[in-house]
């Protein structure tokens, strides 16, 4: 994969100051997220480093959009997203 | 035609009561963060939302049909201003109050991402007042309001919502609270 | 550039040349008058050549932040510059000391940056203990009229950059969620520069004497001097100015520490890393501390004596760090007290080897998951403790301790 497409991938941003670990996003994006000991989302594809910004592959973009829309705490946002055609 | 509107008005009123009861129960379930046997958490959330919207639709039909029914003597101003109606003004007024609160709840919910989570939450709490007001309106204003079959439905709904509300106030109501109880104060 | 009438400091003593509690006259006699304001790109160039890195903890090259904000200065509303003297670390005294004795140097640096980026708002953020001296010194400086002084609370995270902005904007000194850099979008949405007060003091000197002078002390990759606070070993905290890449041994000896009797030194404060006594010749510089997982940070050097237990010492710090969480973010709110609890059990000689693996697991779980670096820093400190004091850990798992008289104070649990 070229670095260009990696850079322009949408990013799922977790606002930890709002997140209450309700678990809706984890159900909608099981390929990317698990719940930690206290219910908060853990990005399984990012074992270390900053885990607030999760890159979203094209296949998961729809699910990510739904997670952002349904989060009860509005703790999710999608950054870097190209305008839909 | 009048009779048809009258029947639709009454029927949608009864169905609305059932639907908003279901919506409140699902709303409490959503807040608990728990799944139901066949419904994951996001589904509980979606069913709550959809039932609420269908309930709103039924309430709109209930109100509009009675608006056009000459027997009901309902005027457009009665939809916004309570207690000035021509027919049982107090009981009808409760319906107006419930209706106005419903509009606020539905608008802030649909526009959640615009108004922010704070405004959405606070207005949503209003449903705990809106629901009993709607029930009182149904019993007081409804043609069948005091008939045994309606009262049975109403009492069953009250018991269900009361039980769910009490559950809402217990310490481990929210599923994740049990995982977090080891936090030292 | 106008000629500077006094000669530049020739040694590693640079920040306190005007003497203790220096008034404006003494300041000017020692350093000469501040040069006239210059353009942003000119100051950026000087700073880049000087190699000055931030003295607030993160150690970011000073010129980069300035350049980023300077590029955005033409945005409507202009830019914001904030001098950060909050000094949240309990073991640090350098910012308070600098503001007490050389406030005018800090003011010069702050105004130089504010002038260079054409700032529309300028702030000085410091704790109550510095206020009397700051306000007195400002009275002698009409050019400081435009600077608003804001009091910082005495909490660990009050000095975190987004917390500084939040404190000034909303009176809440806790970090905020950020999707954009502060230099791009900070206070009231404007490009915002937050500089540690010591960084600004060095910047004021670079502005007067130039980047080549700055580099006459220190090394190529760690130029200039830095302030360190040395504590432990029965000492009251001592603030010293030392050259870049000075060995830990020299720095500690200069502070009066008997380096023969110490076990290890905690470098970089409560979010730092341990360096054991056999490595005391390690230079205090970013590159040399990297293998230890550490960084000079805000220059805190906390010494652990031979008569103390590293695990007990660390457990008390970890408990403090957990309590200092802003309690906004789940992983920090719950993960840090959980780690502190496990470390405390180890410190109390609980014989369970699973405690060590659990500590590692919790550290990896909480690090990088929060709106600021409090969980990352705490994890770094805890895991460094377990690694450097591995022998002590083994002793404790066997129910023993190298310093059995050193126990966790019950009050802190």
XYZ file of C-alpha atoms in Angstrom:
683
model
C 0.000 0.000 0.000
C 1.420 3.430 -0.893
C 2.028 5.956 1.851
C -0.289 8.366 0.074
C -3.390 6.260 0.597
C -2.350 5.509 4.194
C -2.136 9.200 4.902
C -5.508 10.013 3.365
C -7.339 7.187 5.173
C -10.129 8.291 7.448
C -9.173 8.256 11.109
C -11.561 7.308 13.898
C -10.777 9.702 16.722
C -11.770 8.775 20.274
C -12.461 11.712 22.585
C -11.549 10.118 25.895
C -12.922 13.045 27.866
C -16.410 12.095 26.628
C -16.135 8.325 26.277
C -17.940 6.363 28.977
C -17.192 2.897 27.659
C -20.780 2.134 26.669
C -19.604 -0.420 24.143
C -21.691 0.453 21.097
C -18.638 1.173 18.906
C -17.027 -2.116 19.886
C -20.065 -4.000 18.604
C -20.077 -2.100 15.319
C -16.313 -2.396 14.721
C -15.330 -5.758 16.212
C -12.449 -6.050 13.745
C -10.836 -2.989 15.286
C -12.016 -2.609 18.845
C -12.213 -4.621 22.053
C -13.208 -3.515 25.534
C -10.674 -3.106 28.313
C -11.100 -4.103 31.974
C -13.437 -1.170 32.588
C -15.409 -1.218 29.332
C -13.486 1.382 27.330
C -12.554 0.711 23.686
C -9.080 -0.599 22.845
C -7.850 -0.456 19.261
C -6.540 -3.981 18.726
C -4.648 -3.018 15.573
C -2.594 -0.484 17.544
C -0.843 -2.441 20.308
C 1.309 0.502 21.424
C 1.663 4.226 21.098
C -1.176 6.667 20.788
C -4.428 4.725 20.538
C -6.809 7.652 20.204
C -6.658 7.755 16.419
C -7.520 4.517 14.618
C -7.005 4.304 10.849
C -10.104 3.005 9.055
C -9.773 0.788 6.013
C -12.262 1.343 3.152
C -14.132 -1.859 4.018
C -14.897 -0.578 7.512
C -15.739 2.986 6.655
C -19.523 2.506 6.702
C -19.375 0.811 10.074
C -17.171 3.607 11.385
C -19.657 6.229 10.189
C -22.425 4.385 11.994
C -20.358 4.131 15.173
C -19.765 7.886 15.099
C -23.487 8.516 14.606
C -24.674 6.120 17.325
C -22.149 6.728 20.124
C -24.386 7.787 23.051
C -21.730 10.212 24.268
C -20.770 11.670 20.870
C -17.227 10.645 21.745
C -16.269 9.566 18.246
C -15.439 11.554 15.159
C -14.097 10.712 11.742
C -11.129 12.811 10.667
C -9.406 13.096 7.335
C -12.427 11.862 5.491
C -12.793 12.725 1.826
C -16.153 14.154 0.813
C -18.420 11.413 -0.487
C -18.993 11.560 -4.274
C -66.157 11.193 8.031
C -66.265 12.701 11.476
C -66.813 9.323 13.025
C -63.865 7.944 11.094
C -61.596 10.733 12.320
C -62.896 10.255 15.854
C -62.199 6.540 15.768
C -58.717 7.116 14.320
C -58.073 9.739 16.972
C -59.023 7.398 19.808
C -57.300 4.347 18.391
C -54.022 6.131 17.696
C -54.181 7.566 21.198
C -54.288 4.103 22.750
C -51.580 2.744 20.455
C -49.401 5.789 21.168
C -49.566 5.080 24.869
C -48.348 1.547 24.273
C -45.589 2.765 21.987
C -44.257 5.471 24.290
C -44.256 2.957 27.144
C -42.146 0.639 25.006
C -39.914 3.569 24.019
C -39.295 4.535 27.648
C -38.511 0.947 28.630
C -36.079 0.607 25.715
C -34.570 3.965 26.568
C -33.841 2.815 30.113
C -32.378 -0.368 28.695
C -30.172 1.681 26.348
C -28.858 3.758 29.232
C -27.926 0.630 31.154
C -25.491 -0.283 28.376
C -26.718 -3.882 28.483
C -27.697 -6.049 25.530
C -30.971 -7.982 25.385
C -31.112 -11.715 24.560
C -31.377 -11.241 20.790
C -30.362 -7.607 20.593
C -26.785 -6.311 20.878
C -26.366 -2.878 22.470
C -26.432 -0.944 19.221
C -29.657 -2.721 18.276
C -31.299 -1.804 21.582
C -30.350 1.772 20.826
C -31.718 1.626 17.291
C -34.978 -0.102 18.263
C -35.454 2.521 21.001
C -34.976 5.251 18.442
C -37.256 3.648 15.856
C -40.055 2.898 18.320
C -39.824 6.502 19.550
C -40.151 7.803 16.010
C -43.106 5.517 15.250
C -44.716 6.640 18.505
C -44.205 10.248 17.422
C -45.852 9.453 14.103
C -48.861 7.897 15.832
C -49.118 10.894 18.155
C -49.073 13.222 15.154
C -51.897 11.255 13.509
C -53.739 11.267 16.846
C -53.485 15.041 17.096
C -54.156 15.846 13.410
C -57.164 13.571 13.138
C -58.718 15.190 16.191
C -57.858 18.620 14.801
C -60.036 17.899 11.792
C -62.798 16.185 13.736
C -65.449 18.845 14.427
C -66.731 16.940 17.466
C -63.424 17.188 19.302
C -63.342 21.004 19.068
C -59.543 20.965 18.976
C -57.898 24.136 17.611
C -54.336 24.539 16.336
C -53.520 26.837 19.273
C -54.394 23.961 21.632
C -51.382 22.064 20.264
C -49.026 24.603 21.773
C -50.841 26.328 24.604
C -52.225 24.024 27.322
C -55.350 24.330 29.479
C -57.316 26.731 27.198
C -59.225 24.002 25.335
C -62.962 23.691 24.899
C -63.348 20.064 25.971
C -62.044 18.946 29.381
C -59.373 21.698 29.302
C -57.229 20.332 32.166
C -56.922 16.771 30.881
C -56.504 17.991 27.312
C -53.946 20.488 28.515
C -51.865 17.607 29.861
C -51.893 16.194 26.367
C -50.651 19.521 25.044
C -47.847 19.625 27.583
C -46.816 16.081 26.738
C -46.940 16.874 23.038
C -44.794 20.006 23.403
C -42.243 18.158 25.508
C -42.189 15.402 22.907
C -41.321 17.891 20.179
C -38.385 19.159 22.228
C -37.150 15.630 22.913
C -37.479 14.499 19.287
C -35.810 17.596 17.855
C -32.842 17.514 20.234
C -32.468 13.784 19.611
C -32.495 14.026 15.835
C -30.135 17.025 16.001
C -27.942 15.504 18.724
C -24.710 16.048 16.828
C -25.545 19.722 16.359
C -26.838 20.637 19.821
C -24.220 18.611 21.676
C -24.450 15.818 24.190
C -25.166 18.133 27.151
C -28.349 19.686 25.750
C -29.470 16.331 24.396
C -29.123 14.623 27.806
C -30.874 17.287 29.810
C -33.844 17.524 27.460
C -34.037 13.741 27.327
C -34.538 13.537 31.089
C -37.788 15.396 30.461
C -39.236 12.097 29.192
C -39.502 10.968 32.813
C -42.059 13.756 33.262
C -43.569 13.529 29.803
C -44.571 9.890 30.142
C -46.737 10.154 33.302
C -48.320 13.329 31.927
C -49.264 11.445 28.762
C -50.754 8.588 30.808
C -52.766 11.017 32.908
C -54.003 12.681 29.717
C -55.077 9.303 28.363
C -57.008 8.379 31.491
C -58.560 11.811 31.977
C -59.216 12.882 28.415
C -59.789 9.587 26.645
C -63.312 8.483 25.796
C -62.371 5.044 27.061
C -60.193 6.609 29.739
C -61.965 4.972 32.645
C -63.145 1.802 31.008
C -61.746 -1.386 32.536
C -59.746 -2.535 29.509
C -57.946 0.791 29.117
C -57.255 1.079 32.830
C -55.745 -2.392 32.767
C -53.389 -1.349 30.003
C -52.580 1.889 31.792
C -51.901 0.202 35.129
C -49.741 -2.469 33.518
C -47.743 0.276 31.773
C -47.357 2.227 35.002
C -46.069 -0.839 36.818
C -43.570 -1.611 34.058
C -42.221 1.940 33.851
C -42.136 2.266 37.639
C -40.155 -0.953 37.963
C -37.740 0.103 35.227
C -37.322 3.540 36.820
C -36.558 2.014 40.201
C -34.012 -0.259 38.523
C -32.589 2.908 36.917
C -31.772 4.242 40.384
C -29.979 1.146 41.718
C -26.151 1.378 42.084
C -25.194 -1.274 39.516
C -27.782 -0.256 36.944
C -25.115 0.625 34.391
C -23.382 -2.558 33.224
C -19.875 -1.113 33.351
C -20.278 0.117 36.928
C -19.570 -3.356 38.219
C -16.256 -3.467 36.371
C -15.333 -0.088 37.840
C -16.198 -0.577 41.474
C -12.577 -1.243 42.466
C -11.761 2.448 42.003
C -10.502 3.843 45.268
C -12.299 7.064 46.212
C 21.003 44.841 15.446
C 21.959 47.286 18.202
C 25.161 46.557 20.075
C 24.789 44.850 23.429
C 26.737 46.835 25.962
C 27.521 44.097 28.445
C 29.615 41.049 27.635
C 27.821 37.704 27.377
C 28.175 35.196 30.263
C 31.380 33.254 29.704
C 30.614 30.209 31.808
C 27.748 27.838 32.450
C 26.309 30.392 34.881
C 23.936 32.258 32.613
C 20.503 32.613 34.092
C 21.302 34.283 37.429
C 24.117 36.697 36.471
C 22.112 39.668 37.737
C 22.147 38.219 41.246
C 19.390 36.998 43.552
C 15.966 38.736 43.404
C 17.332 40.817 40.517
C 15.532 44.110 40.018
C 15.297 45.717 36.596
C 18.409 47.883 37.020
C 20.564 44.921 38.059
C 19.098 42.899 35.170
C 20.069 45.543 32.608
C 23.498 46.063 34.164
C 24.172 42.333 33.901
C 22.711 41.574 30.465
C 22.279 44.910 28.741
C 19.026 46.148 27.288
C 16.851 43.755 25.314
C 17.371 44.031 21.547
C 14.606 45.622 19.445
C 11.790 43.305 18.375
C 12.474 41.222 15.296
C 10.475 39.262 12.767
C 9.201 35.777 13.392
C 11.364 34.195 10.712
C 14.463 35.922 12.040
C 13.865 34.612 15.565
C 13.064 31.160 14.216
C 16.381 31.138 12.384
C 18.337 32.125 15.507
C 16.585 29.491 17.588
C 17.134 26.755 15.068
C 20.830 27.535 14.891
C 21.085 27.645 18.651
C 19.694 24.153 19.128
C 17.583 25.249 22.101
C 15.087 22.548 23.081
C 12.157 23.090 25.383
C 12.887 23.047 29.099
C 9.343 22.211 30.177
C 9.409 18.439 29.950
C 8.652 17.495 26.359
C 11.983 18.755 25.031
C 10.619 19.810 21.662
C 12.967 22.018 19.570
C 11.926 25.577 20.383
C 12.198 26.856 16.820
C 9.668 24.348 15.446
C 6.752 25.489 17.615
C 7.578 29.096 16.871
C 7.778 28.425 13.133
C 4.444 26.604 13.096
C 2.645 29.482 14.817
C 4.494 32.105 12.820
C 3.194 30.546 9.629
C -0.363 31.077 10.848
C -0.009 34.560 12.305
C -2.091 36.203 9.573
C -5.222 34.337 10.610
C -7.946 36.701 11.810
C -7.601 37.076 15.548
C -3.838 36.708 15.490
C -1.717 34.398 17.612
C -1.476 33.760 21.351
C 1.716 33.340 23.388
C 1.729 31.843 26.873
C 4.637 31.595 29.323
C 4.145 28.433 31.370
C 5.546 28.557 34.887
C 3.047 26.144 36.428
C 5.672 23.569 37.459
C 3.245 20.797 38.380
C 5.949 18.322 39.451
C 6.239 18.284 43.250
C 9.992 17.599 43.009
C 10.715 20.576 40.737
C 11.657 24.029 41.967
C 13.378 25.503 38.936
C 10.531 27.573 37.475
C 9.671 29.123 40.816
C 13.376 29.856 41.396
C 13.770 31.413 37.967
C 10.689 33.593 38.402
C 11.884 34.623 41.852
C 15.420 35.662 40.854
C 15.392 36.384 37.097
C 11.835 37.345 36.187
C 13.037 40.052 33.798
C 14.847 37.500 31.677
C 11.608 35.513 31.378
C 9.703 38.700 30.515
C 12.264 39.571 27.805
C 11.878 36.145 26.220
C 8.090 36.285 26.387
C 7.942 39.728 24.787
C 10.463 38.743 22.104
C 8.276 35.810 21.057
C 5.060 37.842 21.314
C 6.571 40.590 19.149
C 7.964 38.132 16.642
C 4.609 36.451 15.916
C 2.568 39.632 16.299
C 0.594 38.078 19.154
C -2.846 39.502 19.912
C -2.930 38.011 23.424
C -0.020 37.291 25.795
C -0.220 35.426 29.105
C 2.008 34.483 32.005
C 0.712 31.398 33.833
C 2.320 30.544 37.164
C 1.439 29.306 40.646
C 0.538 31.422 43.632
C 4.018 31.147 45.146
C 5.478 33.172 42.232
C 2.762 35.812 42.096
C 4.133 38.351 44.539
C 7.488 38.550 42.785
C 5.951 38.536 39.294
C 3.540 41.353 40.079
C 6.298 43.416 41.716
C 8.615 42.943 38.744
C 5.861 43.770 36.250
C 5.304 47.120 37.949
C 8.758 48.155 36.708
C 7.979 47.068 33.134
C 5.540 49.183 31.123
C 6.183 46.866 28.171
C 4.553 44.050 30.177
C 1.233 45.918 30.419
C -0.289 43.815 27.666
C 0.545 40.543 29.458
C -2.262 38.985 31.493
C -1.099 37.063 34.538
C -3.108 33.924 35.352
C -2.729 31.852 38.525
C -2.191 28.133 38.022
C -3.484 25.632 40.596
C -1.022 23.405 42.435
C -1.883 20.172 40.651
C 0.330 17.787 38.737
C -1.332 18.315 35.359
C -1.944 22.067 35.584
C 1.165 22.610 33.420
C 0.076 20.337 30.567
C -0.196 22.486 27.445
C -3.906 21.996 26.717
C -4.651 22.325 30.446
C -2.879 25.698 30.406
C -5.097 26.878 27.551
C -8.203 25.439 29.236
C -7.292 27.171 32.512
C -6.957 30.540 30.816
C -10.039 30.123 28.647
C -12.418 28.324 31.022
C -10.781 28.440 34.461
C -10.407 24.626 34.353
C -6.789 23.472 34.510
C -7.405 20.037 33.010
C -6.372 18.760 29.567
C -8.779 18.833 26.655
C -9.344 16.506 23.745
C -7.364 17.701 20.752
C -7.505 16.821 17.091
C -5.336 19.765 16.067
C -2.038 21.052 17.398
C -2.149 24.066 19.728
C 0.139 25.948 17.354
C -2.677 25.571 14.826
C -5.803 25.839 16.988
C -5.537 26.742 20.673
C -6.897 29.473 22.925
C -10.225 30.640 21.467
C -9.318 28.768 18.304
C -6.221 30.890 17.635
C -2.690 29.589 16.905
C -1.183 29.278 20.383
C 2.398 28.957 21.608
C 3.040 27.608 25.078
C 6.649 27.959 26.250
C 8.142 26.966 29.573
C 9.509 30.001 31.464
C 13.047 28.599 31.424
C 12.905 28.120 27.673
C 11.920 31.787 27.373
C 14.831 32.842 29.602
C 17.312 31.010 27.372
C 15.550 32.446 24.345
C 16.058 35.966 25.715
C 19.783 35.261 25.937
C 19.963 33.782 22.428
C 18.203 36.913 21.254
C 20.879 39.122 22.829
C 24.067 37.166 22.272
C 23.255 34.942 19.308
C 23.135 31.213 18.628
C 26.918 30.724 18.466
C 27.312 32.060 21.991
C 24.535 29.726 23.166
C 26.490 26.770 21.813
C 29.729 27.624 23.651
C 28.453 25.500 26.543
C 27.005 22.014 26.258
C 27.394 19.677 23.288
C 26.344 19.742 19.668
C 23.108 17.824 20.282
C 22.424 19.224 23.742
C 23.481 22.858 23.569
C 23.352 25.475 26.285
C 22.602 25.067 29.961
C 19.612 23.763 31.852
C 18.242 24.116 35.349
C 17.999 20.965 37.409
C 16.329 20.341 40.748
C 18.164 17.782 42.881
C 16.337 16.176 45.795
C 16.459 13.148 48.044
C 19.326 11.856 50.172
C 18.223 14.056 53.069
C 18.633 17.210 50.954
C 16.193 20.030 50.641
C 15.556 20.414 46.896
C 18.446 22.344 45.321
C 18.264 24.153 41.986
C 21.449 24.272 39.885
C 22.291 25.474 36.415
C 24.331 22.850 34.578
C 25.746 22.568 31.050
C 24.030 20.343 28.509
C 25.129 16.691 28.646
C 26.795 17.026 32.037
C 27.211 13.612 33.623
C 24.668 12.682 36.273
C 27.550 12.100 38.662
C 28.844 15.679 38.255
C 25.388 17.208 38.514
C 24.606 15.307 41.697
C 27.996 15.982 43.274
C 27.656 19.700 42.572
C 24.378 19.602 44.460
C 26.075 18.085 47.475
C 24.978 14.477 47.002
C 27.354 11.758 48.203
C 27.157 9.686 45.045
C 28.859 6.738 46.744
C 25.813 5.993 48.860
C 23.065 6.146 46.303
C 21.220 3.280 44.638
C 19.706 5.074 41.697
C 18.493 8.456 40.467
C 15.074 9.182 39.017
C 15.638 11.382 35.985
C 12.828 13.553 34.647
C 10.466 13.521 37.588
C 7.432 11.372 38.244
C 7.030 10.585 34.547
C 10.720 9.847 34.170
C 12.997 6.829 34.240
C 15.498 5.409 36.724
C 19.241 5.308 36.172
C 21.058 2.899 38.497
C 24.221 3.960 40.337
C 26.505 1.979 38.038
C 25.432 4.230 35.149
C 25.990 7.587 36.853
C 28.489 8.649 34.200
C 25.614 8.843 31.736
C 25.250 12.406 30.417
C 22.046 14.254 31.180
C 21.007 14.688 27.554
C 18.165 13.369 25.386
C 20.340 11.072 23.279
C 22.207 9.522 26.199
C 19.112 8.922 28.293
C 17.179 7.332 25.449
C 18.477 3.785 26.158
C 17.107 4.136 29.690
C 13.707 5.130 28.356
C 14.270 8.579 29.848
C 14.713 12.215 28.944
C 16.093 15.216 30.866
C 12.556 16.592 30.864
C 12.199 19.442 33.316
C 15.544 18.589 34.883
C 14.380 16.751 37.987
C 16.943 14.452 39.624
C 15.554 12.568 42.599
C 18.088 10.434 44.417
C 17.331 7.090 46.077
C 19.716 6.223 48.890
C 21.025 2.768 49.713
C 18.887 2.769 52.831
C 15.642 3.194 50.889
C 13.460 0.739 49.008
C 12.879 1.659 45.366
C 9.554 -0.154 45.254
C 8.153 1.615 48.298
C 9.344 4.953 46.943
C 7.775 4.233 43.558
C 4.515 2.893 44.974
C 3.908 6.145 46.851
C 4.590 8.131 43.689
C 2.302 5.896 41.624
C -0.508 6.353 44.161
C -0.020 10.114 43.981
C -0.099 10.031 40.162
C -3.320 8.029 40.187
C -4.923 10.531 42.541
C -3.766 13.414 40.325
C -5.642 12.072 37.306
C -8.104 14.642 35.979
C -10.609 11.772 36.073
C -11.871 12.587 32.611
C -10.600 9.606 30.686
C -11.494 6.043 31.619
C -8.143 4.287 31.096
C -6.363 6.893 33.260
C -9.058 7.160 35.937
C -9.135 3.395 36.499
C -5.836 2.157 35.099
C -3.519 4.322 37.150
C -4.971 3.500 40.583
C -5.013 -0.157 39.510
C -1.289 -0.005 38.715
C -0.553 1.859 41.927
C -2.445 -0.761 43.884
C -0.454 -3.617 42.328
C 2.844 -1.808 42.878
C 1.879 -1.174 46.496
C 1.177 -4.857 47.003
C 4.626 -5.639 45.596
C 6.132 -3.009 47.856
C 4.433 -4.675 50.819
C 6.170 -7.944 49.863
C 3.145 -9.852 48.677
C 4.534 -13.099 47.262
C 2.689 -13.255 43.975
C 4.754 -13.341 40.758
C 1.597 -12.593 38.784
C 1.781 -9.044 40.188
C 4.680 -8.272 37.874
C 3.006 -9.548 34.716
C -0.191 -7.759 35.726
C 1.723 -4.506 36.076
C 3.085 -4.923 32.562
C -0.353 -5.745 31.192
C -1.991 -2.740 32.857
C 0.798 -0.471 31.686
C 0.417 -1.553 28.080
C -3.359 -1.193 28.433
C -3.394 2.380 29.737
C -0.468 3.895 27.876
C -1.508 5.997 24.887
C -5.209 5.956 25.786
C -6.187 9.334 27.139
C -6.373 12.969 26.197
C -2.924 13.736 27.573
C 0.271 11.895 28.377
C -0.365 11.328 32.067
C -1.051 7.593 31.600
C 1.953 7.217 29.262
C 4.307 8.961 31.664
C 3.044 7.017 34.653
C 3.446 3.733 32.793
C 6.978 4.683 31.767
C 7.851 5.391 35.402
C 6.276 2.197 36.752
C 7.822 -0.091 34.143
C 11.214 1.579 34.559
C 10.936 0.906 38.298
C 10.251 -2.799 37.771
C 13.090 -3.083 35.308
C 15.805 -1.165 37.156
C 14.832 -2.580 40.548
C 14.401 -6.135 39.236
C 16.555 -7.487 42.074
C 14.435 -5.692 44.631
C 11.330 -7.162 42.995
C 12.749 -10.677 43.412
C 13.529 -9.963 47.069
C 10.005 -8.757 47.667
C 8.455 -11.755 45.947
C 10.414 -13.804 48.444
C 8.973 -11.797 51.305
C 12.179 -9.809 51.951
C 13.449 -6.290 51.226
C 16.873 -4.612 50.933
C 15.720 -1.784 53.201
C 13.166 -3.365 55.535
C 12.761 -0.218 57.626
C 11.448 1.704 54.646
C 7.753 0.949 54.481
C 4.790 2.470 52.684
C 3.321 5.209 54.863
C -0.157 4.023 55.772
C -1.625 7.504 55.375
C -1.017 7.486 51.643
C -2.923 4.311 50.792
